[in-house]
Amino acid sequence: MTHTHTERPARATGTGPSPGEDPSDEAPLGASRAERLSALAQQHGALVTLLLVAIGASIGFDTFLTGDNLENMAVSSAFLAIVALGMTFVIITGGIDLSVGSLFALGGVLGAWGSQYGTLVALLLPLAVCGLIGLVNGLLIAKARLAPFIVTLAAMLAARGILLAITDEGSNTYLVDEKSFFASLGQEKLLGVGVPVWITAALFVAGAVMLRRSRFGQYVYAVGGNEDAAALMGAPVARTKIAVYTLSGLCAGLAGALNAAWLVSGVTILGTGMELEAIAAVVIGGTLLTGGFGFISGSLVGVLLLKVIQNVINQIGSLDSAYQQVVSGAFLAVVVIAQTWLGRRRRMM
Amino acid sequence: MTELALKGAPLDRARLLRLLQDYGVYAGVAVLLLVNIALTPHFLSTENFRTQAVQVAPVLIVALGMALAIGSEGVDLSVGSVMALSTSLLSLYLGYGPWVALIVAMLGGAVIGLANGSLIAFIGVQPIVATLALMVAGRGIALVLLPQLKDVRDPGMSSLGSGDLFGIPYLVLIAAALALAVGFTVRRTTFGRQLLAIGDSRPAAQLAGLPVRRVLILVYVIAGVLAAIAGVLATARLQASDPTSLGTLMELSAITAVVVGGTPLSGGRIRIGGTVAGAVLIQLLTATLIKHDLPPSWTQIAQAVVIVLAVYAARERGKR
């Protein structure tokens, strides 16, 4: 473990190529072939699997490679992807955020309710509330030093409670005016691609730059690698942790609001289990749950992989959605086993 | 017991926090009981106590397994899905008689526990991730086996769900017996001591030559079987198998009961009495809010606050 950790800050500070382009900066100099291969597998395993599944699906089903299906997959992936983006930062610091599913639903309801006062309110209200809950998470974790798992669990309950309270115990669904600019953020297309997809792409580019090139990004890796060492190096550990949980809350709130714009209503029952999907996507994308190592692009691949698998299961048709859960769970288990195994191999060398 | 020895010592902040952590949950239960006796009409009736006790039984049984997992410095997120799986299996095998169905349901829980434990003990996957995978897959399997709600019409099951012995419901008796058994296991058996040693420091336990893998696997198998039993009992009480919703958020309630009861998340220490009181506390809190016409949303928010307060109180004594 210490091996993987000690290389992280150096990696993060490097002005090297973008995430995972060059596996040699992963493996120490003079690394053996096997070691390079396992490093490569850890970084690009998800991408290779995604390509294989996608190729298989396009051969197997005529309906897979159609514009409509791809567009549909892209838009429905966009919301989970934004949540996973925030989650990636949290997990790289060695934490976890179980509240994102509730915050996603809360963001959607607040966005739909706020849309009657204009697009600005529809976007800023979910961001403010979900960001604030994320901030409280961060404060409790960084300042009061409580376990992230428990704090965000409590936030998950509390956010769901707030959501129920503002919707008359879930009975009241707020609708978005279909002609409003806010609705167009979810529904319009730009160059044939849905606006949520563009927004997601922009956020991922911004997130990747932030993680790879900014001082904040260095701190995120350093805190996840070794908190004590990071503190000794002068990294603002508490502030970094507070920032990532706030960021995660903001992402979940934004994703929820955009989802409400897409559905033109704030649906109260959304988001259950989404934290698990997001964590699964991040882990499948190669980010280590122990912290200190990971990349944004991997999480995007993880989301797409989950969505493609869901799509394939839907295409098979005779299999109902329960199989999605079986396959996703089994898939997560396989990936984690592979990751642990690859990680151990590299550590031993 | 150690508190008695410390009686002469001045009551400084650290000791106060310690007392709060050890006995706060009992005080909380007492306060809630007093508040309810004073304010809630018809609270002091046998019927009401019966209802509350029957409702708390499945949560408590799941929490007992969770306490073992947390004591080993782990956690089991799959318990809710195991309940769903056990209710599906129960419905499917009820045709062969209630005992066969019961055994198959418990075997299902044991298999999921075995999978959890193997991932954790042999492959070294973090408990939270391993049990997360089984949580997602487990409910999927439950739904594949039984896609929708199904009524359970079996005389054995209905007497299990609503029958009683000397006025005490079977569900409560079973939960109490299991709590005693798990408490005994933790305190008096070699397995219990090994489990706590592993939770305290896994490397040290390994160096001391303890059978770390075997103990960890057994912990998750027991947690799985207990969750399956809870699933069976909940099914018997509801007279229906509902794999879609049975056990959802159960992992949270169980973790809350354990943590509120004074078992530290850092492992190495298990308080079964506290866990029982923790489960009762959550049940009373929910009942109190509902009885006073506060909506369920308030219950969730209150539960969140209680979790944070309990963990905050426990933090001063966190390991190392």
XYZ file of C-alpha atoms in Angstrom:
669
model
C 0.000 0.000 0.000
C 2.744 2.372 0.923
C 4.291 1.865 -2.486
C 1.233 2.922 -4.347
C 0.930 5.890 -2.075
C 4.428 7.228 -2.202
C 4.353 7.582 -5.961
C 1.109 9.496 -6.018
C 2.129 13.011 -5.076
C 4.979 12.837 -7.549
C 2.565 11.770 -10.229
C 0.121 14.436 -9.401
C 2.688 17.192 -9.430
C 4.217 16.014 -12.687
C 3.435 17.956 -15.799
C 3.298 14.662 -17.614
C 0.721 13.511 -20.094
C -2.951 13.260 -19.379
C -4.315 10.494 -17.167
C -3.128 7.083 -18.025
C -1.576 7.861 -21.394
C 1.778 6.671 -20.282
C 1.812 3.646 -18.041
C 5.527 3.983 -17.472
C 4.999 6.787 -14.998
C 2.984 4.271 -13.019
C 5.601 1.593 -12.821
C 9.041 2.349 -11.400
C 11.976 2.563 -13.768
C 13.155 -0.750 -15.121
C 9.801 -2.322 -14.481
C 9.316 -5.803 -15.755
C 6.993 -6.637 -18.614
C 4.499 -8.295 -16.306
C 4.444 -5.271 -14.070
C 3.825 -2.936 -16.986
C 1.056 -5.176 -18.180
C -0.679 -5.208 -14.816
C -0.347 -1.431 -14.524
C -1.817 -1.132 -17.999
C -4.661 -3.503 -17.146
C -5.463 -1.547 -14.009
C -5.671 1.685 -15.936
C -7.317 0.629 -19.145
C -9.138 -2.548 -18.184
C -12.467 -0.760 -18.030
C -11.968 0.913 -21.411
C -11.028 -2.374 -23.097
C -14.030 -4.096 -21.509
C -16.290 -1.249 -22.626
C -15.060 -1.576 -26.219
C -15.483 -5.351 -26.186
C -19.007 -5.146 -24.774
C -19.934 -2.396 -27.236
C -18.543 -4.351 -30.212
C -20.348 -7.471 -29.027
C -23.577 -5.541 -28.591
C -23.412 -3.932 -32.030
C -22.848 -7.321 -33.647
C -25.546 -8.965 -31.554
C -28.260 -6.324 -31.836
C -29.120 -4.220 -34.882
C -30.772 -1.742 -32.568
C -27.634 -1.020 -30.539
C -25.639 1.161 -32.945
C -28.528 3.385 -33.958
C -28.409 7.113 -33.426
C -31.457 7.082 -31.192
C -30.108 4.386 -28.926
C -26.679 5.995 -28.617
C -28.182 9.401 -27.953
C -30.509 7.907 -25.356
C -27.630 6.127 -23.620
C -25.504 9.275 -23.678
C -28.169 11.474 -22.100
C -29.133 8.945 -19.447
C -25.432 8.427 -18.635
C -24.866 12.163 -18.296
C -26.585 12.537 -14.923
C -24.848 9.579 -13.289
C -21.567 10.764 -14.801
C -21.828 14.173 -13.127
C -22.478 12.481 -9.778
C -19.555 10.114 -10.368
C -17.309 13.090 -11.160
C -17.771 14.503 -7.657
C -17.507 11.034 -6.159
C -14.131 10.514 -7.867
C -12.621 13.474 -6.005
C -14.017 12.175 -2.712
C -12.761 8.644 -3.250
C -9.285 9.817 -4.275
C -9.025 11.541 -0.879
C -9.783 8.138 0.648
C -13.347 9.055 1.606
C -16.795 8.053 0.420
C -20.045 9.938 -0.129
C -23.207 7.929 0.413
C -25.464 10.985 0.348
C -25.317 11.665 -3.413
C -28.425 9.646 -4.295
C -30.554 11.626 -1.867
C -28.930 14.893 -2.935
C -29.633 14.020 -6.576
C -33.332 13.589 -5.801
C -33.380 16.693 -3.589
C -31.635 18.721 -6.314
C -34.235 17.581 -8.830
C -37.173 18.563 -6.658
C -35.639 21.924 -5.714
C -34.802 22.598 -9.359
C -38.317 21.788 -10.521
C -39.850 23.885 -7.736
C -37.446 26.759 -8.391
C -38.072 26.726 -12.145
C -41.288 28.690 -11.627
C -39.080 31.613 -10.581
C -36.792 31.332 -13.593
C -33.813 29.317 -14.715
C -31.383 31.069 -12.402
C -33.339 30.028 -9.312
C -33.881 26.547 -10.756
C -30.116 26.058 -10.979
C -28.853 28.064 -8.010
C -31.279 26.714 -5.412
C -30.281 23.039 -5.791
C -26.622 24.044 -5.982
C -26.899 26.115 -2.815
C -28.791 23.529 -0.762
C -26.884 20.444 -1.940
C -23.577 22.311 -1.756
C -24.413 23.329 1.806
C -25.185 19.736 2.811
C -21.910 18.682 1.187
C -20.145 21.421 3.149
C -21.651 20.141 6.413
C -20.492 16.630 5.476
C -17.011 17.981 4.876
C -16.926 19.942 8.128
C -18.039 16.937 10.189
C -15.482 14.717 8.472
C -12.540 17.117 8.409
C -13.050 19.137 11.581
C -14.919 16.782 13.919
C -13.002 13.837 12.417
C -16.012 11.560 12.086
C -16.018 8.592 9.711
C -17.053 9.709 6.171
C -19.140 6.595 5.781
C -21.300 7.429 8.811
C -21.521 11.180 8.227
C -22.674 10.827 4.633
C -25.028 8.026 5.652
C -26.663 10.451 8.059
C -26.744 13.081 5.320
C -28.408 10.549 3.046
C -31.204 10.083 5.592
C -31.459 13.773 6.371
C -31.552 14.878 2.720
C -34.244 12.302 1.950
C -36.126 13.607 4.985
C -35.888 17.202 3.763
C -37.041 16.059 0.333
C -40.086 14.356 1.843
C -40.817 17.367 4.021
C -40.903 19.803 1.086
C -43.061 17.523 -1.060
C -45.803 16.700 1.472
C -44.234 13.336 2.251
C -43.494 12.650 -1.392
C -47.049 13.132 -2.626
C -46.382 16.429 -4.386
C -44.521 16.418 -7.695
C -43.345 19.776 -9.022
C -43.551 20.227 -12.770
C -41.246 22.234 -14.989
C -42.791 24.430 -17.685
C -41.865 22.675 -20.914
C -41.351 25.967 -22.734
C -38.960 27.404 -20.161
C -35.250 27.858 -20.800
C -34.593 25.520 -17.856
C -36.469 22.695 -19.591
C -34.458 23.279 -22.729
C -31.264 22.655 -20.724
C -32.442 19.094 -20.336
C -34.259 18.569 -23.594
C -32.672 20.575 -26.384
C -30.030 19.245 -28.721
C -26.902 20.941 -29.926
C -25.332 19.541 -33.098
C -27.509 16.467 -32.670
C -26.330 15.808 -29.149
C -28.357 16.531 -26.030
C -27.399 19.587 -23.987
C -26.865 17.499 -20.782
C -24.184 15.560 -22.661
C -22.357 18.781 -23.575
C -22.592 20.040 -20.011
C -21.248 16.736 -18.720
C -18.379 16.778 -21.192
C -17.450 20.334 -20.182
C -17.580 19.407 -16.492
C -15.335 16.400 -17.057
C -12.760 18.474 -18.907
C -12.846 21.052 -16.112
C -12.651 18.312 -13.474
C -9.714 16.605 -15.175
C -7.811 19.878 -15.466
C -8.559 20.664 -11.830
C -7.394 17.257 -10.651
C -4.296 17.079 -12.826
C -3.042 20.620 -13.145
C -4.169 22.600 -10.150
C -2.687 22.841 -6.701
C -6.017 21.658 -5.332
C -5.697 18.484 -7.414
C -2.252 17.836 -5.940
C -3.684 18.203 -2.467
C -6.495 15.762 -3.280
C -3.987 13.070 -4.266
C -1.692 13.907 -1.362
C -4.468 13.689 1.243
C -5.637 10.350 -0.141
C -2.111 8.998 -0.419
C -1.003 9.680 3.102
C -2.813 12.203 5.232
C -0.043 12.649 7.797
C 2.605 13.077 5.148
C 0.380 15.534 3.300
C -0.059 17.565 6.491
C 3.702 17.566 7.066
C 4.249 18.742 3.502
C 1.996 21.671 4.289
C -1.094 20.566 2.398
C -4.303 22.005 3.902
C -5.789 18.587 4.716
C -8.992 19.776 6.359
C -9.721 22.371 3.685
C -9.147 19.857 0.900
C -11.533 17.364 2.477
C -14.191 20.022 3.018
C -13.780 21.085 -0.612
C -14.224 17.588 -2.083
C -17.405 16.861 -0.123
C -18.806 20.260 -1.070
C -17.887 19.551 -4.681
C -19.600 16.176 -4.508
C -22.749 17.790 -3.087
C -22.694 20.433 -5.848
C -22.293 17.790 -8.560
C -25.153 15.686 -7.183
C -27.404 18.752 -6.901
C -26.589 19.904 -10.431
C -27.120 16.432 -11.861
C -30.479 16.274 -10.102
C -31.534 19.682 -11.441
C -30.534 18.776 -15.007
C -32.366 15.474 -14.648
C -35.483 17.360 -13.571
C -35.138 19.587 -16.627
C -34.867 16.469 -18.788
C -37.909 14.829 -17.194
C -39.693 18.225 -16.873
C -40.591 17.295 -13.306
C -38.953 16.785 -9.937
C -39.491 13.107 -9.230
C -39.220 12.316 -5.543
C -38.461 8.624 -5.794
C -35.318 9.010 -7.908
C -31.807 8.481 -6.719
C -32.177 5.479 -4.439
C -29.151 3.298 -4.942
C -27.483 5.945 -7.071
C -24.637 6.339 -4.583
C -23.862 2.678 -5.172
C -23.955 3.063 -8.944
C -21.661 6.068 -8.728
C -19.212 4.294 -6.427
C -19.304 1.256 -8.703
C -18.567 3.418 -11.748
C -15.636 5.117 -10.029
C -14.192 1.813 -8.813
C -14.680 0.126 -12.184
C -12.888 3.108 -13.711
C -9.728 2.190 -11.808
C -9.854 4.597 -8.865
C -8.763 2.870 -5.674
C -11.136 3.032 -2.731
C -8.138 3.214 -0.439
C -7.467 6.653 -1.891
C -4.476 8.333 -3.435
C -4.887 6.946 -6.913
C -7.429 7.416 -9.655
C -8.551 9.420 -12.622
C -11.596 11.261 -13.873
C -11.640 9.670 -17.326
C -11.883 6.223 -15.746
C -15.083 7.189 -13.957
C -16.631 8.274 -17.249
C -15.715 4.919 -18.778
C -17.156 3.209 -15.683
C -20.475 5.024 -16.087
C -20.650 4.200 -19.796
C -19.843 0.567 -19.119
C -22.647 0.281 -16.549
C -25.087 1.980 -18.934
C -24.084 -0.154 -21.925
C -24.559 -3.308 -19.863
C -27.993 -2.058 -18.787
C -28.810 -1.274 -22.394
C -27.718 -4.708 -23.572
C -29.846 -6.359 -20.902
C -32.791 -4.227 -22.021
C -32.144 -5.217 -25.641
C -32.253 -8.899 -24.742
C -35.750 -8.063 -23.612
C -36.685 -11.416 -22.184
C -34.418 -10.628 -19.251
C -36.063 -8.241 -16.859
C -34.358 -5.413 -15.043
C -33.582 -7.599 -12.039
C -30.777 -9.097 -14.126
C -29.243 -5.635 -14.438
C -28.647 -5.687 -10.712
C -27.238 -9.197 -10.755
C -24.882 -8.368 -13.617
C -23.832 -4.984 -12.177
C -23.125 -6.530 -8.791
C -21.212 -9.453 -10.243
C -19.335 -7.061 -12.482
C -18.367 -4.851 -9.573
C -17.127 -7.903 -7.669
C -15.029 -9.086 -10.630
C -13.509 -5.649 -11.145
C -12.653 -5.231 -7.485
C -11.093 -8.701 -7.349
C -9.049 -7.890 -10.449
C -8.025 -4.524 -9.033
C -6.970 -5.973 -5.710
C -5.069 -8.737 -7.439
C -3.324 -6.394 -9.864
C -2.533 -3.966 -7.072
C -1.031 -6.703 -4.961
C 1.061 -7.976 -7.873
C 2.505 -4.552 -8.477
C 3.178 -4.002 -4.835
C 5.060 -7.213 -4.532
C 7.459 -6.320 -7.330
C -17.818 -2.483 35.767
C -14.684 -0.527 35.141
C -16.804 2.519 35.823
C -17.361 1.333 39.379
C -13.637 1.119 39.949
C -13.274 4.670 38.714
C -15.902 5.973 41.063
C -13.437 7.912 43.209
C -11.914 9.710 40.227
C -13.038 13.274 39.492
C -15.722 13.575 36.856
C -13.665 15.227 34.141
C -14.735 15.703 30.555
C -13.161 12.557 29.193
C -14.825 10.408 31.813
C -18.139 12.092 31.246
C -17.919 11.384 27.534
C -17.004 7.826 28.305
C -19.988 7.411 30.567
C -22.151 9.036 27.927
C -20.899 6.628 25.306
C -21.338 3.571 27.510
C -24.693 4.382 29.054
C -26.054 7.204 26.890
C -28.159 4.807 24.858
C -29.848 3.403 27.968
C -30.449 6.924 29.222
C -31.910 7.798 25.824
C -34.294 4.845 25.969
C -35.307 5.807 29.513
C -35.926 9.424 28.535
C -38.005 8.429 25.523
C -40.030 6.011 27.664
C -40.691 8.719 30.265
C -41.607 11.282 27.614
C -44.009 8.831 26.025
C -45.563 7.777 29.319
C -46.133 11.430 30.146
C -47.279 12.673 26.744
C -48.526 9.842 24.550
C -52.043 8.624 25.209
C -52.431 4.835 25.489
C -48.683 4.347 25.514
C -48.740 2.206 28.665
C -50.699 -0.687 27.238
C -49.678 -4.283 26.700
C -50.892 -4.040 23.148
C -48.621 -1.094 22.393
C -45.563 -2.723 23.970
C -46.301 -5.829 21.958
C -46.477 -3.878 18.714
C -43.256 -2.014 19.405
C -41.410 -5.181 20.402
C -42.589 -7.107 17.350
C -41.498 -4.269 15.073
C -38.058 -4.016 16.620
C -37.326 -7.770 16.460
C -36.166 -8.057 12.804
C -34.053 -4.887 13.063
C -32.422 -6.201 16.210
C -31.618 -9.582 14.671
C -29.958 -7.904 11.684
C -28.125 -5.531 14.030
C -26.644 -8.477 15.964
C -24.904 -9.709 12.817
C -23.895 -6.157 11.969
C -22.343 -5.791 15.431
C -20.111 -8.783 14.733
C -19.064 -7.359 11.346
C -18.358 -3.919 12.829
C -16.490 -5.505 15.734
C -14.163 -7.138 13.209
C -13.519 -3.652 11.754
C -15.824 -4.363 8.859
C -19.394 -3.658 7.867
C -22.100 -5.598 6.050
C -24.109 -3.558 3.560
C -25.750 -6.630 2.026
C -28.084 -7.447 4.946
C -31.146 -5.778 3.416
C -30.673 -7.700 0.181
C -30.181 -10.927 2.130
C -33.579 -10.315 3.752
C -35.091 -9.923 0.285
C -33.368 -13.091 -0.914
C -34.578 -15.048 2.097
C -38.174 -13.953 1.586
C -37.997 -15.000 -2.086
C -36.497 -18.382 -1.233
C -39.054 -18.884 1.523
C -41.935 -18.337 -0.898
C -40.418 -20.599 -3.523
C -39.818 -23.526 -1.176
C -42.861 -23.211 1.047
C -44.479 -25.960 -1.007
C -42.029 -28.445 0.502
C -43.068 -27.502 4.014
C -42.118 -24.592 6.272
C -39.012 -26.251 7.711
C -37.491 -26.933 4.300
C -38.283 -23.357 3.256
C -36.743 -22.009 6.441
C -33.561 -23.999 5.969
C -33.233 -23.014 2.304
C -33.740 -19.341 3.215
C -31.020 -19.546 5.873
C -28.723 -21.353 3.447
C -29.236 -18.499 0.994
C -28.099 -16.048 3.675
C -25.127 -18.259 4.476
C -24.061 -18.394 0.823
C -24.152 -14.595 0.476
C -22.231 -14.338 3.755
C -19.697 -16.850 2.463
C -19.242 -14.771 -0.698
C -18.796 -11.590 1.376
C -16.377 -13.271 3.745
C -14.326 -14.866 0.966
C -13.933 -11.560 -0.873
C -12.837 -9.900 2.355
C -10.689 -12.639 3.876
C -9.030 -14.220 0.847
C -8.885 -11.468 -1.743
C -8.483 -8.570 0.661
C -11.343 -6.487 -0.717
C -12.556 -3.778 1.661
C -15.706 -4.916 3.507
C -17.682 -1.895 2.335
C -17.010 -2.685 -1.336
C -17.372 -6.445 -1.087
C -20.719 -6.215 0.665
C -21.778 -3.403 -1.697
C -21.334 -5.773 -4.635
C -23.398 -8.437 -2.892
C -25.970 -5.814 -1.931
C -26.567 -4.926 -5.569
C -26.397 -8.519 -6.807
C -28.352 -9.976 -3.879
C -31.503 -7.968 -4.440
C -31.213 -8.685 -8.144
C -31.136 -12.427 -7.463
C -34.081 -12.074 -5.071
C -36.094 -10.299 -7.774
C -35.114 -12.813 -10.440
C -36.389 -15.602 -8.181
C -39.612 -13.821 -7.213
C -40.394 -10.815 -9.422
C -43.313 -9.455 -7.439
C -45.135 -9.488 -4.140
C -46.662 -12.827 -3.190
C -48.989 -13.664 -0.332
C -47.718 -16.249 2.084
C -50.521 -18.550 3.191
C -49.048 -21.113 5.511
C -50.422 -21.981 8.966
C -46.907 -22.526 10.342
C -45.714 -19.156 9.087
C -48.738 -17.262 10.344
C -48.428 -18.777 13.807
C -44.737 -17.866 13.792
C -45.608 -14.315 12.834
C -48.485 -13.696 15.210
C -48.362 -16.415 17.855
C -47.028 -16.066 21.362
C -45.843 -17.986 24.405
C -47.125 -16.780 27.810
C -48.151 -13.557 26.110
C -44.727 -12.884 24.619
C -44.697 -12.991 20.798
C -42.501 -15.655 19.203
C -40.692 -12.952 17.262
C -39.599 -11.267 20.468
C -38.571 -14.560 22.077
C -36.484 -15.496 19.038
C -34.827 -12.069 18.936
C -34.057 -12.240 22.661
C -32.646 -15.756 22.365
C -30.451 -14.731 19.445
C -29.242 -11.643 21.329
C -28.277 -13.823 24.292
C -26.547 -16.323 22.007
C -24.563 -13.647 20.168
C -23.706 -11.919 23.455
C -22.472 -15.209 24.869
C -20.454 -15.897 21.709
C -18.740 -12.518 21.897
C -17.931 -12.708 25.605
C -17.308 -16.330 26.387
C -16.076 -18.161 23.323
C -12.676 -18.408 21.689
C -14.261 -17.302 18.435
C -15.500 -14.154 20.156
C -12.106 -13.300 21.569
C -10.413 -13.964 18.229
C -12.975 -11.790 16.478
C -12.316 -8.863 18.818
C -8.559 -9.306 18.498
C -8.844 -9.210 14.699
C -11.027 -6.114 14.898
C -8.563 -4.445 17.216
C -5.584 -5.048 14.956
C -5.616 -7.451 12.066
C -1.821 -7.447 11.561
C -1.281 -8.181 15.253
C -3.848 -10.985 15.143
C -2.099 -12.396 12.106
C 1.274 -12.256 13.830
C -0.211 -13.941 16.886
C -1.222 -16.811 14.643
C -4.986 -16.423 14.923
C -7.063 -18.023 12.152
C -7.928 -14.606 10.720
C -9.496 -15.819 7.491
C -11.645 -18.473 9.089
C -12.929 -16.057 11.735
C -13.721 -13.329 9.203
C -15.587 -15.728 6.923
C -17.561 -17.037 9.884
C -18.458 -13.470 10.918
C -20.027 -12.703 7.542
C -21.727 -16.119 7.322
C -23.319 -15.497 10.740
C -24.342 -11.986 9.666
C -25.907 -13.444 6.514
C -27.791 -16.176 8.378
C -29.087 -13.670 10.958
C -30.294 -11.358 8.188
C -32.004 -14.331 6.530
C -33.747 -15.197 9.801
C -34.889 -11.585 10.079
C -36.231 -11.832 6.527
C -38.175 -14.985 7.378
C -39.640 -13.418 10.524
C -40.607 -10.230 8.710
C -42.290 -12.349 6.038
C -44.148 -14.335 8.684
C -45.341 -11.153 10.317
C -46.452 -9.463 7.089
C -47.915 -12.681 5.637
C -46.343 -11.744 2.312
C -43.067 -11.940 0.423
C -42.049 -8.607 -1.044
C -38.478 -8.809 -2.384
C -38.764 -5.325 -3.911
C -39.069 -3.467 -0.654
C -38.287 -5.865 2.196
C -35.079 -4.847 3.910
C -34.455 -1.614 2.013
C -32.398 0.747 4.174
C -32.132 -2.062 6.737
C -28.342 -1.811 6.648
C -28.638 1.787 7.808
C -30.981 0.992 10.679
C -28.744 -1.868 11.771
C -25.558 0.207 11.600
C -27.321 2.966 13.534
C -28.442 0.568 16.263
C -24.925 -0.822 16.615
C -23.164 2.544 16.598
C -25.692 4.276 18.841
C -25.289 1.327 21.215
C -21.640 2.194 21.773
C -19.811 -0.242 19.466
C -16.992 1.741 17.852
C -16.721 1.623 14.062
C -12.993 1.096 14.468
C -13.568 -2.459 15.671
C -12.179 -4.457 18.557
C -15.152 -3.923 20.824
C -18.758 -5.124 20.664
C -21.596 -4.112 22.941
C -24.559 -6.426 22.458
C -26.594 -4.904 25.296
C -26.032 -1.494 23.760
C -27.047 -2.809 20.344
C -30.351 -4.081 21.766
C -30.932 -0.712 23.423
C -29.895 1.070 20.213
C -32.488 -0.840 18.193
C -35.134 -0.080 20.830
C -34.112 3.583 20.865
C -34.595 3.965 17.099
C -37.926 2.166 17.246
C -39.147 4.359 20.127
C -37.938 7.499 18.405
C -39.831 6.593 15.237
C -42.933 5.586 17.179
C -42.862 8.773 19.233
C -42.627 11.018 16.201
C -45.361 9.133 14.379
C -47.674 9.019 17.421
C -47.403 12.780 17.694
C -48.375 13.169 14.044
C -44.956 14.207 12.868
C -44.460 12.963 9.322
C -41.942 10.220 8.407
C -39.604 12.837 6.971
C -38.965 14.078 10.506
C -38.115 10.570 11.605
C -35.398 10.352 8.992
C -33.951 13.710 9.928
C -34.091 12.798 13.635
C -32.390 9.489 12.942
C -29.630 11.307 11.058
C -29.071 13.668 13.985
C -28.963 10.755 16.445
C -26.362 8.957 14.309
C -24.104 11.988 14.133
C -24.438 12.700 17.863
C -23.680 9.088 18.762
C -20.622 8.948 16.545
C -19.474 12.319 17.829
C -19.739 11.071 21.405
C -17.830 7.930 20.482
C -15.052 9.705 18.668
C -13.057 10.709 21.754
C -12.493 7.067 22.395
C -11.629 6.092 18.882
C -8.872 3.601 18.642
C -5.360 5.061 18.825
